[in-house]
């Protein structure tokens, strides 16, 4: 997975563009303009377009023409969820509807008073998690554990637009100082959220089958859960038609309670979500390190 260094290239600029469009033209014109923004990336981001073509053609077994078209659809869908993020966090979530599928598992987890680990991926729009929890009046405190070096600029800019977020951020550091913050959050019965489908170069990894080919996954989140006997949920927030979002939460029910078994269950859950929402998995690089 050498194509990803922990940095989401262009993310801050993209968000600035979305905010400008919404403020200047309104929501619906912003969605219309996404047609052309998606086309721009489709043409002028050949590396990511090639990576997504491989994903549709070789991993999801689409025909060549269908894979080509679905690369564009993925850029367009990604633009939609980014726009939604700005609109909803700016206080206009009444434009959207929300479905809660398994939210009870969040409260059941918190009653154990051990904290909890929520495993998600770069899929859907999990940045909206706090708004889902607010809607259900849950008191869960969320800590997003991230490795994006641009997080501070993005966080500061989003707060200047939408106000300060109640979601906490824990950034993975080379000096391992993030471990103290994670342990403290768990002691406070808070939730740690990991997008466990990516890793940094210095991280320890495992090879595992995902969509029919081997890919690397970080060991950390899975070892943390088992080492500290922390309950695990697989969670995703997916965009559906007509401004509708669907929250999924599924508990990990162990047969053999080992880190690799958690990883296996995580990937089985993620494969189902990717196949159901193929345009909402956003890893725009050579994920399997195999374009052959």
PDB file of C-alpha atoms in Angstrom, residues 20-285:
ATOM      1  CA  UNK A  20     -17.517  28.481  -1.421  1.00  0.00           C
ATOM      2  CA  UNK A  21     -20.051  26.832  -3.740  1.00  0.00           C
ATOM      3  CA  UNK A  22     -22.660  26.402  -1.007  1.00  0.00           C
ATOM      4  CA  UNK A  23     -22.261  29.962   0.232  1.00  0.00           C
ATOM      5  CA  UNK A  24     -22.291  31.440  -3.255  1.00  0.00           C
ATOM      6  CA  UNK A  25     -24.925  29.365  -5.003  1.00  0.00           C
ATOM      7  CA  UNK A  26     -26.813  27.243  -2.476  1.00  0.00           C
ATOM      8  CA  UNK A  27     -27.063  23.499  -1.963  1.00  0.00           C
ATOM      9  CA  UNK A  28     -28.732  22.316  -5.172  1.00  0.00           C
ATOM     10  CA  UNK A  29     -26.486  24.318  -7.513  1.00  0.00           C
ATOM     11  CA  UNK A  30     -23.564  22.898  -5.545  1.00  0.00           C
ATOM     12  CA  UNK A  31     -24.711  19.371  -6.341  1.00  0.00           C
ATOM     13  CA  UNK A  32     -25.073  20.371  -9.995  1.00  0.00           C
ATOM     14  CA  UNK A  33     -21.547  21.763 -10.118  1.00  0.00           C
ATOM     15  CA  UNK A  34     -20.270  18.476  -8.711  1.00  0.00           C
ATOM     16  CA  UNK A  35     -20.915  17.003 -12.159  1.00  0.00           C
ATOM     17  CA  UNK A  36     -18.038  19.075 -13.509  1.00  0.00           C
ATOM     18  CA  UNK A  37     -15.812  18.814 -10.422  1.00  0.00           C
ATOM     19  CA  UNK A  38     -16.058  15.013 -10.583  1.00  0.00           C
ATOM     20  CA  UNK A  39     -15.267  15.147 -14.301  1.00  0.00           C
ATOM     21  CA  UNK A  40     -12.165  17.221 -13.575  1.00  0.00           C
ATOM     22  CA  UNK A  41     -10.788  14.622 -11.153  1.00  0.00           C
ATOM     23  CA  UNK A  42     -11.831  11.799 -13.480  1.00  0.00           C
ATOM     24  CA  UNK A  43      -9.647  13.289 -16.248  1.00  0.00           C
ATOM     25  CA  UNK A  44      -6.826  15.007 -14.368  1.00  0.00           C
ATOM     26  CA  UNK A  45      -6.188  12.528 -11.531  1.00  0.00           C
ATOM     27  CA  UNK A  46      -5.022   9.567 -13.645  1.00  0.00           C
ATOM     28  CA  UNK A  47      -3.354   7.664 -10.811  1.00  0.00           C
ATOM     29  CA  UNK A  48      -6.430   7.622  -8.604  1.00  0.00           C
ATOM     30  CA  UNK A  49      -8.711   6.972 -11.589  1.00  0.00           C
ATOM     31  CA  UNK A  50      -6.562   4.019 -12.597  1.00  0.00           C
ATOM     32  CA  UNK A  51      -6.660   2.689  -9.033  1.00  0.00           C
ATOM     33  CA  UNK A  52     -10.442   2.917  -8.872  1.00  0.00           C
ATOM     34  CA  UNK A  53     -10.770   1.314 -12.309  1.00  0.00           C
ATOM     35  CA  UNK A  54      -8.726  -1.631 -11.042  1.00  0.00           C
ATOM     36  CA  UNK A  55     -10.998  -1.839  -7.965  1.00  0.00           C
ATOM     37  CA  UNK A  56     -14.162  -2.074 -10.075  1.00  0.00           C
ATOM     38  CA  UNK A  57     -12.683  -4.201 -12.867  1.00  0.00           C
ATOM     39  CA  UNK A  58     -10.552  -6.706 -10.975  1.00  0.00           C
ATOM     40  CA  UNK A  59     -11.901  -6.752  -7.439  1.00  0.00           C
ATOM     41  CA  UNK A  60     -15.639  -6.261  -8.055  1.00  0.00           C
ATOM     42  CA  UNK A  61     -15.586  -7.951 -11.506  1.00  0.00           C
ATOM     43  CA  UNK A  62     -17.379  -5.198 -13.426  1.00  0.00           C
ATOM     44  CA  UNK A  63     -17.106  -5.157 -17.216  1.00  0.00           C
ATOM     45  CA  UNK A  64     -14.495  -2.803 -18.656  1.00  0.00           C
ATOM     46  CA  UNK A  65     -17.050  -0.211 -19.753  1.00  0.00           C
ATOM     47  CA  UNK A  66     -19.002  -0.427 -16.493  1.00  0.00           C
ATOM     48  CA  UNK A  67     -15.815  -0.060 -14.450  1.00  0.00           C
ATOM     49  CA  UNK A  68     -14.898   3.051 -16.461  1.00  0.00           C
ATOM     50  CA  UNK A  69     -18.296   4.675 -15.808  1.00  0.00           C
ATOM     51  CA  UNK A  70     -18.266   3.746 -12.134  1.00  0.00           C
ATOM     52  CA  UNK A  71     -14.954   5.494 -11.552  1.00  0.00           C
ATOM     53  CA  UNK A  72     -16.712   8.747 -12.431  1.00  0.00           C
ATOM     54  CA  UNK A  73     -19.694   7.836 -10.234  1.00  0.00           C
ATOM     55  CA  UNK A  74     -17.322   7.321  -7.309  1.00  0.00           C
ATOM     56  CA  UNK A  75     -15.833  10.805  -7.674  1.00  0.00           C
ATOM     57  CA  UNK A  76     -19.351  12.238  -7.854  1.00  0.00           C
ATOM     58  CA  UNK A  77     -20.501  10.313  -4.766  1.00  0.00           C
ATOM     59  CA  UNK A  78     -17.402  11.400  -2.858  1.00  0.00           C
ATOM     60  CA  UNK A  79     -18.215  15.016  -3.675  1.00  0.00           C
ATOM     61  CA  UNK A  80     -21.766  14.516  -2.411  1.00  0.00           C
ATOM     62  CA  UNK A  81     -20.725  13.187   0.981  1.00  0.00           C
ATOM     63  CA  UNK A  82     -18.217  16.020   1.395  1.00  0.00           C
ATOM     64  CA  UNK A  83     -20.927  18.559   0.643  1.00  0.00           C
ATOM     65  CA  UNK A  84     -23.256  16.819   3.061  1.00  0.00           C
ATOM     66  CA  UNK A  85     -20.599  16.989   5.751  1.00  0.00           C
ATOM     67  CA  UNK A  86     -20.398  20.767   5.409  1.00  0.00           C
ATOM     68  CA  UNK A  87     -24.175  21.245   5.243  1.00  0.00           C
ATOM     69  CA  UNK A  88     -25.043  18.976   8.181  1.00  0.00           C
ATOM     70  CA  UNK A  89     -22.294  20.202  10.502  1.00  0.00           C
ATOM     71  CA  UNK A  90     -23.326  23.780   9.702  1.00  0.00           C
ATOM     72  CA  UNK A  91     -26.700  23.071  11.338  1.00  0.00           C
ATOM     73  CA  UNK A  92     -28.841  22.242   8.303  1.00  0.00           C
ATOM     74  CA  UNK A  93     -29.380  18.558   9.017  1.00  0.00           C
ATOM     75  CA  UNK A  94     -33.169  19.017   8.789  1.00  0.00           C
ATOM     76  CA  UNK A  95     -32.699  18.616   5.026  1.00  0.00           C
ATOM     77  CA  UNK A  96     -31.689  14.990   5.627  1.00  0.00           C
ATOM     78  CA  UNK A  97     -33.260  11.860   7.077  1.00  0.00           C
ATOM     79  CA  UNK A  98     -31.413   9.392   9.297  1.00  0.00           C
ATOM     80  CA  UNK A  99     -31.891   5.680   9.870  1.00  0.00           C
ATOM     81  CA  UNK A 100     -30.483   3.946  12.953  1.00  0.00           C
ATOM     82  CA  UNK A 101     -29.652   0.299  12.399  1.00  0.00           C
ATOM     83  CA  UNK A 102     -28.092  -1.182  15.530  1.00  0.00           C
ATOM     84  CA  UNK A 103     -27.746   2.008  17.595  1.00  0.00           C
ATOM     85  CA  UNK A 104     -28.748  -0.058  20.652  1.00  0.00           C
ATOM     86  CA  UNK A 105     -25.352  -1.722  20.456  1.00  0.00           C
ATOM     87  CA  UNK A 106     -23.693   1.619  21.265  1.00  0.00           C
ATOM     88  CA  UNK A 107     -25.580   1.954  24.549  1.00  0.00           C
ATOM     89  CA  UNK A 108     -25.148  -1.730  25.393  1.00  0.00           C
ATOM     90  CA  UNK A 109     -21.423  -1.317  24.892  1.00  0.00           C
ATOM     91  CA  UNK A 110     -21.238   1.741  27.144  1.00  0.00           C
ATOM     92  CA  UNK A 111     -23.089  -0.037  29.972  1.00  0.00           C
ATOM     93  CA  UNK A 112     -20.102  -2.373  30.273  1.00  0.00           C
ATOM     94  CA  UNK A 113     -18.055   0.646  31.429  1.00  0.00           C
ATOM     95  CA  UNK A 114     -14.945  -0.467  29.536  1.00  0.00           C
ATOM     96  CA  UNK A 115     -15.059   2.089  26.768  1.00  0.00           C
ATOM     97  CA  UNK A 116     -15.310   0.654  23.298  1.00  0.00           C
ATOM     98  CA  UNK A 117     -13.678   0.357  19.916  1.00  0.00           C
ATOM     99  CA  UNK A 118     -15.641   1.197  16.781  1.00  0.00           C
ATOM    100  CA  UNK A 119     -14.037  -0.127  13.615  1.00  0.00           C
ATOM    101  CA  UNK A 120     -14.999   1.634  10.409  1.00  0.00           C
ATOM    102  CA  UNK A 121     -13.210   2.356   7.118  1.00  0.00           C
ATOM    103  CA  UNK A 122     -12.718   5.088   4.523  1.00  0.00           C
ATOM    104  CA  UNK A 123     -16.246   4.466   3.413  1.00  0.00           C
ATOM    105  CA  UNK A 124     -19.477   6.453   3.611  1.00  0.00           C
ATOM    106  CA  UNK A 125     -19.470   9.513   5.842  1.00  0.00           C
ATOM    107  CA  UNK A 126     -18.489   8.605   9.394  1.00  0.00           C
ATOM    108  CA  UNK A 127     -17.604  12.240  10.060  1.00  0.00           C
ATOM    109  CA  UNK A 128     -21.333  12.637  10.718  1.00  0.00           C
ATOM    110  CA  UNK A 129     -21.303  10.204  13.655  1.00  0.00           C
ATOM    111  CA  UNK A 130     -21.808  12.849  16.342  1.00  0.00           C
ATOM    112  CA  UNK A 131     -24.957  14.088  14.614  1.00  0.00           C
ATOM    113  CA  UNK A 132     -26.357  10.572  14.562  1.00  0.00           C
ATOM    114  CA  UNK A 133     -25.653  10.131  18.250  1.00  0.00           C
ATOM    115  CA  UNK A 134     -27.169  13.523  19.067  1.00  0.00           C
ATOM    116  CA  UNK A 135     -30.303  12.532  17.185  1.00  0.00           C
ATOM    117  CA  UNK A 136     -30.716   9.508  19.485  1.00  0.00           C
ATOM    118  CA  UNK A 137     -29.752  11.485  22.598  1.00  0.00           C
ATOM    119  CA  UNK A 138     -26.899   9.167  23.435  1.00  0.00           C
ATOM    120  CA  UNK A 139     -24.165  10.544  25.668  1.00  0.00           C
ATOM    121  CA  UNK A 140     -21.399   8.589  23.936  1.00  0.00           C
ATOM    122  CA  UNK A 141     -18.136  10.509  23.614  1.00  0.00           C
ATOM    123  CA  UNK A 142     -16.349   9.843  20.322  1.00  0.00           C
ATOM    124  CA  UNK A 143     -12.601   9.937  19.748  1.00  0.00           C
ATOM    125  CA  UNK A 144     -11.539   9.661  16.103  1.00  0.00           C
ATOM    126  CA  UNK A 145      -8.090   8.072  15.909  1.00  0.00           C
ATOM    127  CA  UNK A 146      -6.564   9.361  12.687  1.00  0.00           C
ATOM    128  CA  UNK A 147      -3.241   9.482  10.866  1.00  0.00           C
ATOM    129  CA  UNK A 148      -3.900  12.348   8.474  1.00  0.00           C
ATOM    130  CA  UNK A 149      -1.077  14.872   8.741  1.00  0.00           C
ATOM    131  CA  UNK A 150      -3.365  17.599   7.465  1.00  0.00           C
ATOM    132  CA  UNK A 151      -5.884  17.106  10.262  1.00  0.00           C
ATOM    133  CA  UNK A 152      -5.113  20.366  12.061  1.00  0.00           C
ATOM    134  CA  UNK A 153      -5.652  22.610   9.034  1.00  0.00           C
ATOM    135  CA  UNK A 154      -8.840  20.771   8.091  1.00  0.00           C
ATOM    136  CA  UNK A 155     -10.150  20.803  11.667  1.00  0.00           C
ATOM    137  CA  UNK A 156      -9.453  24.512  12.104  1.00  0.00           C
ATOM    138  CA  UNK A 157     -11.039  25.438   8.799  1.00  0.00           C
ATOM    139  CA  UNK A 158     -14.152  23.316   9.381  1.00  0.00           C
ATOM    140  CA  UNK A 159     -14.585  24.861  12.834  1.00  0.00           C
ATOM    141  CA  UNK A 160     -14.368  28.340  11.312  1.00  0.00           C
ATOM    142  CA  UNK A 161     -17.258  27.367   9.032  1.00  0.00           C
ATOM    143  CA  UNK A 162     -19.439  25.143  11.189  1.00  0.00           C
ATOM    144  CA  UNK A 163     -18.424  25.808  14.791  1.00  0.00           C
ATOM    145  CA  UNK A 164     -16.395  23.611  17.117  1.00  0.00           C
ATOM    146  CA  UNK A 165     -17.037  19.885  16.863  1.00  0.00           C
ATOM    147  CA  UNK A 166     -17.838  17.751  19.898  1.00  0.00           C
ATOM    148  CA  UNK A 167     -15.910  14.875  18.344  1.00  0.00           C
ATOM    149  CA  UNK A 168     -12.430  14.519  19.812  1.00  0.00           C
ATOM    150  CA  UNK A 169      -9.365  13.840  17.665  1.00  0.00           C
ATOM    151  CA  UNK A 170      -6.441  11.589  18.596  1.00  0.00           C
ATOM    152  CA  UNK A 171      -3.619  11.732  16.064  1.00  0.00           C
ATOM    153  CA  UNK A 172      -1.246   8.795  15.699  1.00  0.00           C
ATOM    154  CA  UNK A 173       2.258   9.996  16.581  1.00  0.00           C
ATOM    155  CA  UNK A 174       5.680   8.441  15.952  1.00  0.00           C
ATOM    156  CA  UNK A 175       6.583   8.966  19.628  1.00  0.00           C
ATOM    157  CA  UNK A 176       3.537   6.835  20.591  1.00  0.00           C
ATOM    158  CA  UNK A 177       2.099   9.611  22.782  1.00  0.00           C
ATOM    159  CA  UNK A 178      -1.311   8.774  21.356  1.00  0.00           C
ATOM    160  CA  UNK A 179      -1.349   5.558  23.432  1.00  0.00           C
ATOM    161  CA  UNK A 180      -1.762   7.517  26.662  1.00  0.00           C
ATOM    162  CA  UNK A 181      -4.674   9.471  25.190  1.00  0.00           C
ATOM    163  CA  UNK A 182      -6.376   6.307  23.970  1.00  0.00           C
ATOM    164  CA  UNK A 183      -5.995   4.564  27.331  1.00  0.00           C
ATOM    165  CA  UNK A 184      -7.364   7.614  29.118  1.00  0.00           C
ATOM    166  CA  UNK A 185     -10.368   7.752  26.799  1.00  0.00           C
ATOM    167  CA  UNK A 186     -11.149   4.087  27.484  1.00  0.00           C
ATOM    168  CA  UNK A 187     -10.877   4.664  31.251  1.00  0.00           C
ATOM    169  CA  UNK A 188     -13.450   7.444  30.815  1.00  0.00           C
ATOM    170  CA  UNK A 189     -15.793   4.970  29.078  1.00  0.00           C
ATOM    171  CA  UNK A 190     -15.382   6.812  25.783  1.00  0.00           C
ATOM    172  CA  UNK A 191     -15.365   5.352  22.279  1.00  0.00           C
ATOM    173  CA  UNK A 192     -12.311   5.046  20.034  1.00  0.00           C
ATOM    174  CA  UNK A 193     -13.045   5.056  16.303  1.00  0.00           C
ATOM    175  CA  UNK A 194     -10.514   3.567  13.894  1.00  0.00           C
ATOM    176  CA  UNK A 195     -10.685   3.543  10.093  1.00  0.00           C
ATOM    177  CA  UNK A 196      -8.843   0.245  10.018  1.00  0.00           C
ATOM    178  CA  UNK A 197      -8.519  -0.152   6.258  1.00  0.00           C
ATOM    179  CA  UNK A 198      -5.316   1.948   6.042  1.00  0.00           C
ATOM    180  CA  UNK A 199      -1.959   1.996   7.762  1.00  0.00           C
ATOM    181  CA  UNK A 200       1.186   4.108   7.924  1.00  0.00           C
ATOM    182  CA  UNK A 201       4.477   2.796   6.572  1.00  0.00           C
ATOM    183  CA  UNK A 202       6.030   2.407  10.031  1.00  0.00           C
ATOM    184  CA  UNK A 203       3.038   0.479  11.385  1.00  0.00           C
ATOM    185  CA  UNK A 204       3.042  -3.263  11.957  1.00  0.00           C
ATOM    186  CA  UNK A 205       0.682  -4.957   9.520  1.00  0.00           C
ATOM    187  CA  UNK A 206      -0.927  -8.238   8.587  1.00  0.00           C
ATOM    188  CA  UNK A 207      -1.680  -9.534   5.103  1.00  0.00           C
ATOM    189  CA  UNK A 208      -5.283 -10.584   4.708  1.00  0.00           C
ATOM    190  CA  UNK A 209      -7.718 -11.421   1.925  1.00  0.00           C
ATOM    191  CA  UNK A 210      -9.971  -8.541   0.938  1.00  0.00           C
ATOM    192  CA  UNK A 211     -12.191  -8.668  -2.140  1.00  0.00           C
ATOM    193  CA  UNK A 212     -10.288 -11.656  -3.468  1.00  0.00           C
ATOM    194  CA  UNK A 213      -6.707 -10.397  -3.135  1.00  0.00           C
ATOM    195  CA  UNK A 214      -4.146  -9.826  -0.405  1.00  0.00           C
ATOM    196  CA  UNK A 215      -3.845  -6.390   1.166  1.00  0.00           C
ATOM    197  CA  UNK A 216      -2.140  -5.073   4.300  1.00  0.00           C
ATOM    198  CA  UNK A 217      -3.990  -3.921   7.415  1.00  0.00           C
ATOM    199  CA  UNK A 218      -2.747  -2.318  10.646  1.00  0.00           C
ATOM    200  CA  UNK A 219      -2.353  -4.601  13.644  1.00  0.00           C
ATOM    201  CA  UNK A 220      -2.856  -1.866  16.242  1.00  0.00           C
ATOM    202  CA  UNK A 221      -6.669  -1.516  16.527  1.00  0.00           C
ATOM    203  CA  UNK A 222      -7.209  -5.278  16.620  1.00  0.00           C
ATOM    204  CA  UNK A 223      -4.480  -5.936  19.179  1.00  0.00           C
ATOM    205  CA  UNK A 224      -5.709  -3.074  21.355  1.00  0.00           C
ATOM    206  CA  UNK A 225      -9.195  -4.558  21.565  1.00  0.00           C
ATOM    207  CA  UNK A 226      -8.023  -8.037  22.563  1.00  0.00           C
ATOM    208  CA  UNK A 227      -5.197  -6.958  24.850  1.00  0.00           C
ATOM    209  CA  UNK A 228      -7.541  -4.827  26.974  1.00  0.00           C
ATOM    210  CA  UNK A 229     -10.664  -6.997  26.566  1.00  0.00           C
ATOM    211  CA  UNK A 230     -12.545  -4.091  24.992  1.00  0.00           C
ATOM    212  CA  UNK A 231     -15.868  -4.684  23.195  1.00  0.00           C
ATOM    213  CA  UNK A 232     -15.820  -4.025  19.454  1.00  0.00           C
ATOM    214  CA  UNK A 233     -18.455  -2.774  17.028  1.00  0.00           C
ATOM    215  CA  UNK A 234     -18.248  -2.540  13.248  1.00  0.00           C
ATOM    216  CA  UNK A 235     -19.843   0.776  12.274  1.00  0.00           C
ATOM    217  CA  UNK A 236     -20.574   2.663   9.057  1.00  0.00           C
ATOM    218  CA  UNK A 237     -22.661   5.655   8.009  1.00  0.00           C
ATOM    219  CA  UNK A 238     -23.733   5.328   4.397  1.00  0.00           C
ATOM    220  CA  UNK A 239     -25.445   7.754   2.052  1.00  0.00           C
ATOM    221  CA  UNK A 240     -28.583   6.541   0.311  1.00  0.00           C
ATOM    222  CA  UNK A 241     -31.108   8.152  -2.022  1.00  0.00           C
ATOM    223  CA  UNK A 242     -33.077  11.336  -1.331  1.00  0.00           C
ATOM    224  CA  UNK A 243     -30.720  12.862   1.261  1.00  0.00           C
ATOM    225  CA  UNK A 244     -31.002   9.780   3.461  1.00  0.00           C
ATOM    226  CA  UNK A 245     -28.221   8.386   5.678  1.00  0.00           C
ATOM    227  CA  UNK A 246     -28.142   4.870   7.107  1.00  0.00           C
ATOM    228  CA  UNK A 247     -26.179   4.158  10.306  1.00  0.00           C
ATOM    229  CA  UNK A 248     -25.000   0.562  10.766  1.00  0.00           C
ATOM    230  CA  UNK A 249     -23.592  -0.892  13.997  1.00  0.00           C
ATOM    231  CA  UNK A 250     -22.824  -4.594  14.352  1.00  0.00           C
ATOM    232  CA  UNK A 251     -21.181  -6.217  17.384  1.00  0.00           C
ATOM    233  CA  UNK A 252     -18.145  -8.431  17.075  1.00  0.00           C
ATOM    234  CA  UNK A 253     -19.137 -11.819  18.479  1.00  0.00           C
ATOM    235  CA  UNK A 254     -15.944 -13.827  18.863  1.00  0.00           C
ATOM    236  CA  UNK A 255     -15.475 -17.494  18.193  1.00  0.00           C
ATOM    237  CA  UNK A 256     -11.735 -17.380  18.775  1.00  0.00           C
ATOM    238  CA  UNK A 257     -10.982 -14.107  20.513  1.00  0.00           C
ATOM    239  CA  UNK A 258      -7.683 -13.198  18.869  1.00  0.00           C
ATOM    240  CA  UNK A 259      -6.610 -10.058  17.008  1.00  0.00           C
ATOM    241  CA  UNK A 260      -6.543 -11.900  13.681  1.00  0.00           C
ATOM    242  CA  UNK A 261     -10.069 -13.191  14.253  1.00  0.00           C
ATOM    243  CA  UNK A 262     -11.251  -9.608  14.849  1.00  0.00           C
ATOM    244  CA  UNK A 263      -9.541  -8.592  11.599  1.00  0.00           C
ATOM    245  CA  UNK A 264     -11.199 -11.455   9.736  1.00  0.00           C
ATOM    246  CA  UNK A 265     -14.647 -10.501  11.050  1.00  0.00           C
ATOM    247  CA  UNK A 266     -13.974  -6.829  10.283  1.00  0.00           C
ATOM    248  CA  UNK A 267     -13.087  -7.609   6.667  1.00  0.00           C
ATOM    249  CA  UNK A 268     -16.126  -9.840   6.224  1.00  0.00           C
ATOM    250  CA  UNK A 269     -18.319  -6.978   7.426  1.00  0.00           C
ATOM    251  CA  UNK A 270     -16.461  -4.430   5.270  1.00  0.00           C
ATOM    252  CA  UNK A 271     -16.769  -6.573   2.132  1.00  0.00           C
ATOM    253  CA  UNK A 272     -20.551  -6.652   2.565  1.00  0.00           C
ATOM    254  CA  UNK A 273     -20.667  -2.872   2.885  1.00  0.00           C
ATOM    255  CA  UNK A 274     -18.357  -2.280  -0.096  1.00  0.00           C
ATOM    256  CA  UNK A 275     -20.431  -4.568  -2.314  1.00  0.00           C
ATOM    257  CA  UNK A 276     -23.664  -2.888  -1.190  1.00  0.00           C
ATOM    258  CA  UNK A 277     -22.251   0.647  -1.597  1.00  0.00           C
ATOM    259  CA  UNK A 278     -19.445   0.259  -4.175  1.00  0.00           C
ATOM    260  CA  UNK A 279     -19.167   4.005  -4.906  1.00  0.00           C
ATOM    261  CA  UNK A 280     -18.601   4.954  -1.274  1.00  0.00           C
ATOM    262  CA  UNK A 281     -15.251   3.283  -0.598  1.00  0.00           C
ATOM    263  CA  UNK A 282     -12.647   6.047  -0.943  1.00  0.00           C
ATOM    264  CA  UNK A 283      -9.155   4.620  -1.307  1.00  0.00           C
ATOM    265  CA  UNK A 284      -7.909   6.375  -4.441  1.00  0.00           C
ATOM    266  CA  UNK A 285      -4.538   4.654  -4.762  1.00  0.00           C
TER     267      UNK A 285
END
